[in-house]
């Protein structure tokens, strides 16, 4: 977009006619009036209305004016020579040599470069002071100047094309980057889908392998955690021992009363978690070490300050002792003298205060005066700059006036040489009157032309303002497009952040699933242990039954032990029944807990599946937004490519447009097209 704004500015500058072109156009109108032809006109419309300008005249196009300027530079000496020699010119306007010189000087051409053959007729003689013919260097210079102007314009157009191509390249690079980011996101989505499939397949695999692997992992983790905790505890013990030894070397041992008053860890109850876990201990130890370092630094600074303070106190004590010695050596001071000294000291202090206040007031005044002088200096510098600019402009005017005076002197000398012994006083007076009348007419024409030019300049200023408004609107559009691009980039960043957050949530869900599998494996192990205990109890019951049968057989053998054995058997039965009841109650409770935990885990799995579905929907929305952004970027790219193509077509049309100049003899001329295309 900045390239487009620059292109509009260049087009505005190309449309603005330069003063040389205006001068050539006025000469062009003059020649066309002489030869009965009309210049090519182009109606200029105001930007606000559909009617033509207020001047009532039309302005030629820039291509026609530039073509006329080039042809005027190239063919002007020959055309003027033919024009001045033609009888139609003398019939139409009875100009003299001086009038032609004035015309040429006003048009911007030196009279000495042209050959004036106005008085060349059959009966008349040539004038005494003939001017030399025009040198071919002037035509070559004018041609070179026209070629240089065309080359400069061509180079400006090339620079605009380069800027547009650079803008297109940047847009293509941004599109490629966005496409690469989209591809990376698609690859990441595919990877996540593959990981989800693998996890689902692992869940569907045999539970025994999963339980065995999870148990091994759990045991390894526990062993690693124990090793890490042991290392951490060793390091903490070492650090604490170092600090204890340092403390014991610096300070004394605590008494029993002081140890009782210390608020430390409780002797009873469970140990706090931060005392055994390394995760809590390591930051505490680091903070403890930082505090210890801060205290050591404080101690060092305080010791330095105390040493300096001691040195100062010793110096003060020495000074006091010396003063006391001097007082003892000198005569003793009376109370009146002492009071006088005190009053004098107070007066001196008051005077010092007053002097300090006066100094502050004077400093303020000095600052104010300094500021005022600085302001005056700045004003004077501005005035000096203005005066310098005025003097420079006046010097330029003086040089111009001097040049005009020299030209007038040369003209006067030429006129004197021409008038010596040739023209009478009456003829000279009549010629002067004619010249005055012609000068008045020319001045009137010049005033009319100036008014027309002022009107044209006003129209051009209005056009310039309208073009500036268009430029501002284009800049606003450019800013809006930039804001839209920033919004799109922000949306892409937010989507990437959301994707990262979703990935983290998926990882957390996977970790939760692994922990749930481990917990289920532990529950299965507990259930197996409970079944083993139940089998053992059943074996015990069978053994008791066999013992009972043996006891019955023994009862038959011995009547004496029957009563005792029956009592023992009743007691054993009661104990076995109680144990079996407790075991069955425990089994039922464990089965209920297992069922509730399985239901809870199933609910958690469903919740995780729902979360995964929601995340998949969010990812689909992000992909859809990115597709929409790609479509918008493609539309922007197509519009920029169309604008570039339109600009190239306009440039080719401007370069291929032929310059037409309808003068005497219908001479046609076109600028040479450049060899290389844009």
XYZ file of C-alpha atoms in Angstrom:
678
model
C 0.000 0.000 0.000
C 2.790 2.581 0.614
C 4.021 1.826 -2.897
C 0.560 2.667 -4.262
C 0.521 5.946 -2.334
C 3.935 6.798 -3.716
C 2.709 5.953 -7.209
C -0.180 8.386 -6.764
C 2.272 11.105 -5.645
C 4.463 10.499 -8.688
C 1.427 10.677 -10.933
C 0.515 14.013 -9.331
C 4.013 15.361 -9.942
C 3.873 14.164 -13.550
C 0.552 15.896 -14.073
C 1.844 19.246 -12.687
C 3.297 21.343 -15.532
C 6.663 22.995 -14.951
C 7.232 26.707 -15.740
C 9.313 25.851 -18.836
C 6.391 23.813 -20.172
C 4.022 26.738 -19.518
C 6.435 29.045 -21.346
C 6.679 26.661 -24.300
C 2.913 26.335 -24.310
C 2.479 30.126 -24.494
C 4.954 30.211 -27.403
C 3.049 27.315 -28.939
C -0.229 29.307 -28.751
C 1.507 32.363 -30.177
C 2.857 30.459 -33.199
C -0.470 28.748 -33.767
C -2.229 32.141 -33.735
C 0.272 33.441 -36.304
C -0.102 30.464 -38.628
C -3.857 30.194 -38.188
C -3.729 26.899 -36.275
C -5.171 26.092 -32.856
C -3.348 24.285 -30.057
C -4.649 20.972 -28.787
C -6.953 21.671 -25.886
C -8.071 19.492 -23.058
C -10.927 20.500 -20.778
C -10.007 20.646 -17.103
C -12.837 19.857 -14.733
C -13.010 20.819 -11.132
C -12.886 17.958 -8.658
C -16.175 18.876 -7.034
C -18.325 19.744 -10.073
C -18.829 18.303 -13.529
C -18.439 21.621 -15.386
C -15.181 23.007 -16.708
C -12.923 25.444 -14.855
C -13.778 29.042 -14.125
C -11.096 30.398 -16.461
C -13.111 29.513 -19.548
C -10.054 28.067 -21.286
C -8.732 24.522 -21.539
C -5.275 23.304 -20.525
C -3.331 20.968 -22.810
C -2.245 17.567 -21.644
C 1.243 17.052 -20.195
C 2.281 14.826 -23.103
C 1.341 17.539 -25.644
C 3.147 20.228 -23.651
C 6.266 18.085 -23.202
C 6.241 17.241 -26.925
C 5.870 20.916 -27.779
C 8.726 21.757 -25.385
C 11.038 19.211 -26.994
C 10.180 20.317 -30.496
C 10.533 23.965 -29.523
C 14.012 23.284 -28.144
C 14.986 21.378 -31.277
C 13.363 23.369 -34.114
C 13.074 26.831 -32.523
C 15.996 28.577 -34.293
C 14.929 27.347 -37.736
C 11.240 28.081 -37.160
C 11.887 31.600 -35.919
C 14.182 32.305 -38.855
C 11.482 31.139 -41.309
C 8.818 32.989 -39.337
C 10.677 36.309 -39.290
C 11.472 36.047 -43.002
C 7.858 35.289 -43.988
C 5.790 38.218 -45.393
C 2.668 36.959 -43.630
C 4.342 37.590 -40.280
C 5.206 41.167 -41.257
C 1.663 41.744 -42.527
C 0.117 40.297 -39.366
C 2.402 42.086 -36.876
C 4.738 44.889 -37.861
C 7.562 43.971 -35.499
C 10.994 45.486 -35.433
C 14.285 43.950 -34.359
C 13.874 45.260 -30.847
C 10.382 43.792 -30.549
C 11.656 40.375 -31.608
C 14.475 40.595 -29.057
C 12.025 41.537 -26.317
C 9.754 38.669 -27.316
C 12.616 36.173 -27.275
C 13.979 37.408 -23.919
C 10.521 37.168 -22.378
C 10.157 33.673 -23.767
C 13.477 32.699 -22.182
C 15.775 32.594 -25.240
C 18.806 34.813 -25.856
C 18.492 37.073 -28.856
C 22.163 36.736 -29.741
C 21.729 33.062 -30.576
C 19.345 33.704 -33.463
C 19.945 35.173 -36.885
C 17.641 38.080 -37.511
C 16.956 38.357 -41.195
C 13.999 40.680 -40.816
C 15.430 43.421 -43.062
C 16.564 41.001 -45.769
C 14.644 42.095 -48.828
C 15.546 42.598 -52.434
C 16.020 46.393 -52.342
C 17.309 46.822 -48.735
C 20.847 46.298 -47.511
C 21.717 44.077 -44.520
C 22.335 45.839 -41.202
C 25.830 46.721 -40.148
C 25.946 44.630 -36.925
C 24.782 41.169 -37.873
C 24.630 38.545 -35.124
C 26.349 35.188 -35.631
C 24.193 32.187 -36.620
C 22.997 29.824 -33.863
C 25.576 27.248 -32.915
C 24.647 23.557 -33.237
C 25.729 23.001 -29.597
C 22.498 24.614 -28.353
C 20.296 22.177 -30.227
C 22.441 19.291 -29.015
C 22.210 20.528 -25.438
C 18.453 20.908 -25.610
C 18.123 17.451 -27.087
C 20.377 16.008 -24.350
C 18.334 17.789 -21.715
C 15.089 16.322 -23.074
C 16.679 12.869 -23.158
C 17.903 13.294 -19.565
C 14.421 14.329 -18.393
C 12.870 11.288 -20.069
C 15.559 9.069 -18.541
C 14.915 10.480 -15.065
C 11.180 9.827 -15.413
C 11.896 6.339 -16.677
C 14.180 5.663 -13.691
C 11.470 6.886 -11.303
C 8.993 4.500 -12.897
C 11.536 1.693 -12.571
C 11.939 2.462 -8.860
C 8.153 2.345 -8.413
C 8.052 -1.028 -10.163
C 10.828 -2.307 -7.903
C 8.936 -1.162 -4.811
C 5.769 -2.880 -6.029
C 7.675 -6.077 -6.771
C 9.239 -5.982 -3.292
C 5.794 -5.549 -1.710
C 4.511 -8.499 -3.747
C 7.477 -10.605 -2.642
C 6.837 -9.798 1.024
C 3.183 -10.767 0.637
C 4.161 -14.048 -1.023
C 6.628 -14.774 1.782
C 3.919 -14.148 4.390
C 1.555 -16.465 2.529
C 4.212 -19.173 2.365
C 4.889 -18.829 6.094
C 1.182 -19.123 6.897
C 0.904 -22.192 4.669
C 3.912 -23.786 6.377
C 2.365 -23.091 9.783
C -0.883 -24.690 8.611
C 1.001 -27.747 7.387
C 2.830 -28.047 10.712
C -0.465 -27.818 12.594
C -1.982 -30.505 10.375
C 1.040 -32.758 11.026
C 0.682 -32.169 14.771
C -3.015 -33.052 14.582
C -2.191 -36.250 12.734
C 0.401 -37.146 15.369
C -2.072 -36.542 18.188
C -4.663 -38.699 16.418
C -2.087 -41.478 16.024
C -1.170 -41.221 19.714
C -4.852 -41.399 20.686
C -5.280 -44.509 18.519
C -2.218 -46.120 20.098
C -3.562 -45.373 23.572
C -6.941 -46.857 22.694
C -5.225 -49.970 21.336
C -3.121 -50.214 24.481
C -6.311 -50.004 26.572
C -7.863 -52.791 24.532
C -4.733 -54.989 24.958
C -4.465 -57.741 27.552
C -4.851 -56.415 31.131
C -2.210 -58.779 32.525
C 0.631 -57.285 30.467
C -0.543 -53.805 31.342
C -0.697 -54.597 35.049
C 2.752 -56.223 34.999
C 4.314 -53.302 33.130
C 2.578 -50.773 35.366
C 3.753 -52.618 38.497
C 7.330 -52.658 37.199
C 7.177 -48.960 36.357
C 5.660 -48.170 39.724
C 8.370 -50.124 41.548
C 11.112 -48.465 39.513
C 9.674 -45.034 40.217
C 9.462 -45.787 43.916
C 13.072 -47.008 43.953
C 14.272 -43.908 42.072
C 12.309 -41.638 44.409
C 13.839 -43.368 47.436
C 17.345 -42.961 45.987
C 16.710 -39.269 45.256
C 15.267 -38.712 48.721
C 18.273 -40.427 50.286
C 20.702 -38.248 48.319
C 18.758 -35.111 49.168
C 18.638 -35.987 52.851
C 22.383 -36.645 52.850
C 23.000 -33.228 51.305
C 20.678 -31.521 53.798
C 22.357 -33.277 56.726
C 25.764 -32.204 55.418
C 24.654 -28.597 55.032
C 23.033 -28.538 58.450
C 26.170 -30.003 60.019
C 28.289 -27.331 58.319
C 25.984 -24.584 59.582
C 25.935 -26.111 63.092
C 29.711 -26.265 63.250
C 29.952 -22.665 62.036
C 27.380 -21.560 64.634
C 29.089 -23.468 67.456
C 32.475 -21.949 66.594
C 31.035 -18.418 66.583
C 28.537 -18.539 69.490
C 28.146 -20.300 72.844
C 25.995 -23.357 73.600
C 22.384 -22.833 74.661
C 21.284 -23.458 78.221
C 18.432 -25.769 79.228
C 16.000 -22.885 79.784
C 16.753 -21.432 76.352
C 16.327 -24.823 74.689
C 12.944 -25.239 76.393
C 11.771 -21.806 75.191
C 12.673 -22.532 71.544
C 9.598 -23.172 69.370
C 10.722 -25.993 67.075
C 9.059 -29.081 65.660
C 6.561 -30.882 67.929
C 7.932 -33.970 69.680
C 4.672 -35.854 69.147
C 2.407 -36.275 66.169
C 3.110 -36.953 62.486
C 6.086 -35.394 60.753
C 5.214 -32.469 58.455
C 5.408 -33.194 54.695
C 7.895 -30.387 53.964
C 10.466 -32.060 56.262
C 10.739 -35.252 54.167
C 9.775 -34.245 50.621
C 12.659 -32.916 48.495
C 10.287 -30.774 46.441
C 9.483 -28.735 49.551
C 12.962 -28.897 51.091
C 15.053 -27.617 48.167
C 13.400 -24.148 47.933
C 13.450 -23.848 51.724
C 17.163 -24.603 51.795
C 17.831 -22.130 48.995
C 15.877 -19.438 50.828
C 17.741 -20.310 54.030
C 21.090 -19.987 52.256
C 20.039 -16.639 50.737
C 19.045 -15.346 54.167
C 22.343 -16.510 55.625
C 24.273 -14.747 52.846
C 22.285 -11.553 53.409
C 23.010 -11.699 57.124
C 26.721 -12.296 56.476
C 26.796 -9.272 54.158
C 24.982 -7.206 56.787
C 27.479 -8.275 59.438
C 30.394 -7.327 57.183
C 28.924 -3.882 56.392
C 28.114 -3.252 60.061
C 31.630 -4.232 61.087
C 33.050 -1.796 58.517
C 30.745 0.962 59.783
C 31.692 0.217 63.382
C 35.384 0.384 62.518
C 34.934 3.742 60.778
C 32.807 4.967 63.685
C 35.489 3.938 66.175
C 38.123 5.798 64.171
C 35.966 8.929 64.134
C 35.198 8.673 67.854
C 38.893 8.321 68.622
C 39.657 11.397 66.520
C 36.910 13.384 68.312
C 38.210 12.263 71.705
C 41.728 13.342 70.760
C 40.448 16.736 69.602
C 38.487 17.169 72.867
C 41.552 16.299 74.917
C 43.667 18.784 72.971
C 41.025 21.475 73.466
C 40.841 20.770 77.186
C 44.615 21.043 77.400
C 44.568 24.357 75.566
C 41.824 25.607 77.883
C 43.781 24.579 80.947
C 46.912 26.250 79.603
C 45.100 29.485 78.711
C 43.452 31.783 81.236
C 40.181 30.523 82.685
C 37.073 31.866 80.950
C 34.482 33.679 83.014
C 30.735 33.174 82.710
C 30.201 36.573 81.120
C 32.752 35.830 78.424
C 31.159 32.436 77.915
C 27.712 34.053 77.471
C 29.177 36.597 75.081
C 30.748 33.815 73.027
C 27.412 31.985 72.915
C 25.555 35.124 71.804
C 28.201 35.808 69.179
C 27.891 32.223 67.915
C 24.094 32.579 67.694
C 24.460 35.861 65.823
C 26.946 34.261 63.443
C 24.524 31.385 62.817
C 21.666 33.817 62.107
C 23.887 35.797 59.742
C 24.830 32.561 57.981
C 21.153 31.680 57.562
C 20.369 35.123 56.150
C 23.328 34.918 53.782
C 22.219 31.453 52.613
C 18.695 32.774 51.943
C 20.122 35.749 50.036
C 22.304 33.392 48.009
C 19.276 31.256 47.138
C 17.308 34.354 46.063
C 20.233 35.560 43.942
C 20.588 32.118 42.351
C 16.893 32.142 41.469
C 17.221 35.614 39.966
C 20.280 34.511 37.990
C 18.386 31.496 36.666
C 15.423 33.679 35.639
C 17.698 36.182 33.912
C 19.539 33.333 32.200
C 16.262 31.940 30.892
C 15.152 35.385 29.678
C 18.479 35.922 27.928
C 18.263 32.513 26.316
C 14.806 33.392 25.017
C 16.097 36.723 23.725
C 19.049 34.958 22.074
C 16.695 32.496 20.382
C 14.519 35.375 19.153
C 17.570 37.238 17.879
C 18.850 34.122 16.104
C 15.466 33.718 14.433
C 15.529 37.362 13.396
C 19.076 36.909 12.081
C 17.983 33.900 10.053
C 15.086 35.866 8.605
C 17.366 38.801 7.824
C 19.883 36.483 6.178
C 17.166 34.986 4.003
C 15.975 38.494 3.130
C 19.520 39.606 2.292
C 20.038 36.535 0.132
C 16.785 37.189 -1.726
C 17.743 40.850 -2.127
C 21.185 39.836 -3.409
C 19.527 37.576 -5.945
C 17.227 40.419 -6.994
C 20.242 42.732 -7.273
C 22.095 40.259 -9.485
C 18.994 39.869 -11.645
C 18.610 43.637 -11.865
C 22.287 43.987 -12.765
C 21.900 41.404 -15.508
C 18.839 43.221 -16.804
C 20.769 46.506 -16.686
C 23.619 44.974 -18.653
C 21.150 43.633 -21.225
C 19.496 47.040 -21.456
C 22.891 48.722 -21.811
C 23.841 46.387 -24.642
C 20.487 47.078 -26.259
C 21.005 50.810 -25.860
C 24.453 50.548 -27.380
C 23.051 48.531 -30.283
C 20.307 51.083 -30.760
C 22.798 53.930 -30.632
C 24.979 52.253 -33.246
C 21.929 51.614 -35.414
C 20.548 55.119 -34.967
C 23.828 56.948 -35.704
C 23.424 58.623 -39.112
C 20.371 56.572 -40.230
C 17.076 57.486 -38.619
C 15.694 60.999 -38.297
C 14.157 62.446 -35.164
C 10.588 62.374 -36.456
C 10.934 58.766 -37.599
C 12.525 57.856 -34.290
C 9.684 59.547 -32.379
C 7.079 57.724 -34.459
C 8.916 54.420 -33.935
C 9.104 55.104 -30.201
C 5.397 55.857 -30.050
C 4.637 52.677 -31.961
C 6.918 50.712 -29.674
C 5.215 52.216 -26.626
C 1.798 51.292 -27.953
C 3.021 47.805 -28.788
C 4.620 47.513 -25.348
C 1.323 48.489 -23.734
C -0.469 45.874 -25.822
C 2.125 43.290 -24.872
C 1.823 44.232 -21.216
C -1.952 43.876 -21.448
C -1.504 40.500 -23.144
C 1.034 39.504 -20.511
C -1.385 40.546 -17.741
C -4.155 38.502 -19.361
C -1.807 35.542 -19.718
C -0.745 35.917 -16.086
C -4.395 35.966 -14.978
C -5.045 32.851 -17.039
C -1.976 31.184 -15.552
C -3.088 32.148 -12.023
C -6.487 30.611 -12.694
C -4.804 27.492 -14.001
C -2.576 27.390 -10.926
C -5.650 27.675 -8.667
C -7.250 24.776 -10.526
C -4.058 22.777 -10.173
C -3.963 23.509 -6.436
C -7.563 22.299 -6.123
C -6.585 19.144 -8.009
C -3.587 18.761 -5.716
C -5.835 19.012 -2.635
C -8.209 16.406 -4.060
C -5.260 14.119 -4.774
C -3.980 14.670 -1.232
C -7.417 13.675 0.085
C -7.290 10.546 -2.066
C -3.804 9.845 -0.704
C -5.072 10.207 2.890
C -7.994 7.875 2.162
C -5.593 5.328 0.671
C -3.337 5.660 3.714
C -6.367 5.066 5.987
C -7.259 1.992 3.932
C -3.659 0.838 4.237
C -3.828 1.244 8.010
C -7.128 -0.654 8.109
C -5.595 -3.501 6.099
C -2.584 -3.489 8.412
C -4.914 -3.663 11.426
C -6.781 -6.571 9.815
C -3.472 -8.353 9.232
C -2.507 -7.768 12.876
C -5.878 -9.163 13.982
C -5.373 -12.217 11.801
C -1.909 -12.745 13.254
C -3.330 -12.369 16.777
C -6.053 -14.929 15.982
C -3.399 -17.335 14.672
C -1.347 -16.860 17.830
C -4.395 -17.435 20.022
C -5.237 -20.588 18.105
C -1.654 -21.829 18.495
C -1.813 -21.082 22.236
C -5.136 -22.942 22.463
C -3.593 -25.902 20.632
C -0.649 -25.925 23.061
C -3.039 -25.777 26.032
C -5.100 -28.622 24.573
C -1.963 -30.698 24.082
C -1.009 -30.128 27.708
C -4.516 -31.120 28.803
C -4.285 -34.282 26.682
C -0.946 -35.129 28.307
C -2.462 -34.567 31.753
C -5.384 -36.815 30.839
C -2.946 -39.523 29.704
C -1.065 -39.227 32.994
C -4.361 -39.525 34.884
C -5.246 -42.627 32.855
C -1.860 -44.198 33.685
C -2.344 -43.463 37.392
C -5.869 -44.959 37.191
C -4.453 -48.111 35.550
C -1.852 -48.383 38.305
C -4.529 -47.936 40.967
C -6.665 -50.653 39.349
C -3.647 -52.958 39.256
C -3.087 -52.365 42.976
C -6.755 -53.106 43.664
C -6.504 -56.344 41.677
C -3.457 -57.335 43.746
C -5.373 -56.628 46.965
C -8.314 -58.718 45.738
C -5.942 -61.615 44.982
C -4.452 -61.366 48.474
C -7.968 -61.409 49.972
C -8.872 -64.525 47.954
C -5.681 -66.218 49.180
C -6.632 -65.396 52.787
C -10.124 -66.803 52.179
C -8.638 -70.061 50.807
C -6.404 -70.305 53.856
C -9.415 -69.871 56.155
C -11.326 -72.548 54.250
C -8.384 -74.895 54.714
C -8.416 -74.108 58.430
C -12.155 -74.877 58.585
C -11.577 -78.223 56.859
C -8.793 -79.040 59.282
C -11.084 -78.182 62.188
C -13.782 -80.460 60.803
C -11.257 -83.306 60.487
C -10.138 -82.691 64.055
C -13.772 -82.766 65.115
C -14.246 -86.175 63.528
C -11.097 -87.412 65.273
C -12.338 -86.107 68.593
C -15.654 -87.923 68.131
C -13.785 -91.142 67.507
C -11.723 -90.502 70.597
C -14.939 -89.800 72.596
C -16.053 -93.319 71.807
C -12.722 -94.612 73.027
C -12.646 -92.527 76.195
C -15.714 -91.364 78.124
C -13.693 -89.295 80.503
C -12.505 -86.684 77.976
C -15.854 -86.318 76.174
C -17.163 -83.387 78.142
C -13.928 -81.442 77.912
C -13.572 -82.105 74.196
C -17.186 -81.012 73.502
C -16.593 -77.748 75.338
C -13.386 -77.154 73.369
C -15.164 -77.951 70.102
C -17.945 -75.473 70.907
C -15.393 -72.780 71.634
C -13.513 -73.531 68.409
C -16.766 -73.434 66.435
C -17.702 -70.070 67.861
C -14.258 -68.636 67.042
C -14.325 -70.050 63.508
C -17.847 -68.685 62.901
C -16.801 -65.254 64.119
C -13.690 -65.269 61.914
C -15.634 -66.443 58.846
C -18.293 -63.752 59.437
C -15.653 -61.031 59.735
C -13.905 -62.240 56.595
C -17.162 -62.356 54.595
C -18.117 -58.869 55.832
C -14.710 -57.526 54.785
C -15.006 -59.165 51.381
C -18.442 -57.625 50.781
C -17.168 -54.180 51.817
C -14.144 -54.499 49.546
C -16.341 -55.632 46.638
C -18.635 -52.620 47.171
C -15.629 -50.264 47.285
C -14.218 -51.847 44.148
C -17.558 -51.456 42.334
C -17.879 -47.793 43.404
C -14.283 -47.072 42.321
C -14.801 -48.766 38.951
C -17.968 -46.690 38.404
C -16.112 -43.524 39.355
C -13.232 -44.369 37.016
C -15.701 -45.052 34.206
C -17.267 -41.619 34.818
C -13.813 -40.026 34.711
C -13.042 -41.838 31.453
C -16.312 -40.562 29.959
C -15.495 -37.037 31.123
C -12.042 -37.301 29.532
C -13.579 -38.537 26.268
C -15.953 -35.543 26.343
C -13.003 -33.221 26.950
C -11.169 -34.761 24.005
C -14.221 -34.281 21.793
C -14.494 -30.605 22.869
C -10.804 -30.076 22.119
C -11.250 -31.709 18.722
C -14.139 -29.304 18.008
C -11.954 -26.336 19.040
C -9.184 -27.559 16.742
C -11.668 -27.900 13.873
C -12.849 -24.316 14.505
C -9.241 -23.079 14.473
C -8.619 -24.889 11.179
C -11.764 -23.335 9.704
C -10.631 -19.860 10.817
C -7.240 -20.434 9.208
C -8.913 -21.524 5.982
C -10.998 -18.337 6.019
C -7.814 -16.315 6.577
C -6.188 -18.073 3.625
C -9.171 -17.143 1.459
C -8.970 -13.498 2.545
C -5.228 -13.432 1.847
C -5.820 -14.931 -1.599
C -8.370 -12.186 -2.303
C -5.853 -9.529 -1.190
C -3.176 -11.156 -3.348
C -5.474 -11.175 -6.406
C -6.385 -7.507 -5.878
C -2.709 -6.510 -5.566
C -1.798 -8.497 -8.680
C -4.637 -6.820 -10.607
C -3.475 -3.387 -9.451
C 0.113 -4.192 -10.467
C -1.065 -5.328 -13.905
C -3.154 -2.164 -14.293
C -0.176 0.008 -13.293
C 2.064 -1.781 -15.783
C -0.504 -1.277 -18.548
C -0.749 2.420 -17.669
C 3.040 2.742 -17.726
C 3.275 1.000 -21.077
C 0.533 3.251 -22.457
C 2.309 6.358 -21.111
C 5.605 5.239 -22.652
C 4.043 4.236 -25.976
C 1.908 7.411 -26.299
C 3.309 9.564 -29.228
C 3.807 13.318 -28.715
C 1.988 15.360 -31.372
C 2.824 18.967 -32.299
C 0.776 20.552 -35.080
C 2.961 23.499 -36.217
C 3.848 24.944 -39.621
C 4.383 22.224 -42.116
C 2.563 19.688 -39.795
C 5.750 18.443 -38.132
C 5.220 15.347 -35.981
C 7.676 14.155 -33.334
C 7.565 11.324 -30.793
C 10.028 10.685 -27.950
C 12.284 7.697 -28.351
C 10.913 4.702 -26.439
C 13.305 3.061 -23.964
C 15.069 -0.101 -25.068
C 14.337 -2.089 -21.927
C 10.792 -2.643 -20.673
C 9.726 -2.320 -17.084
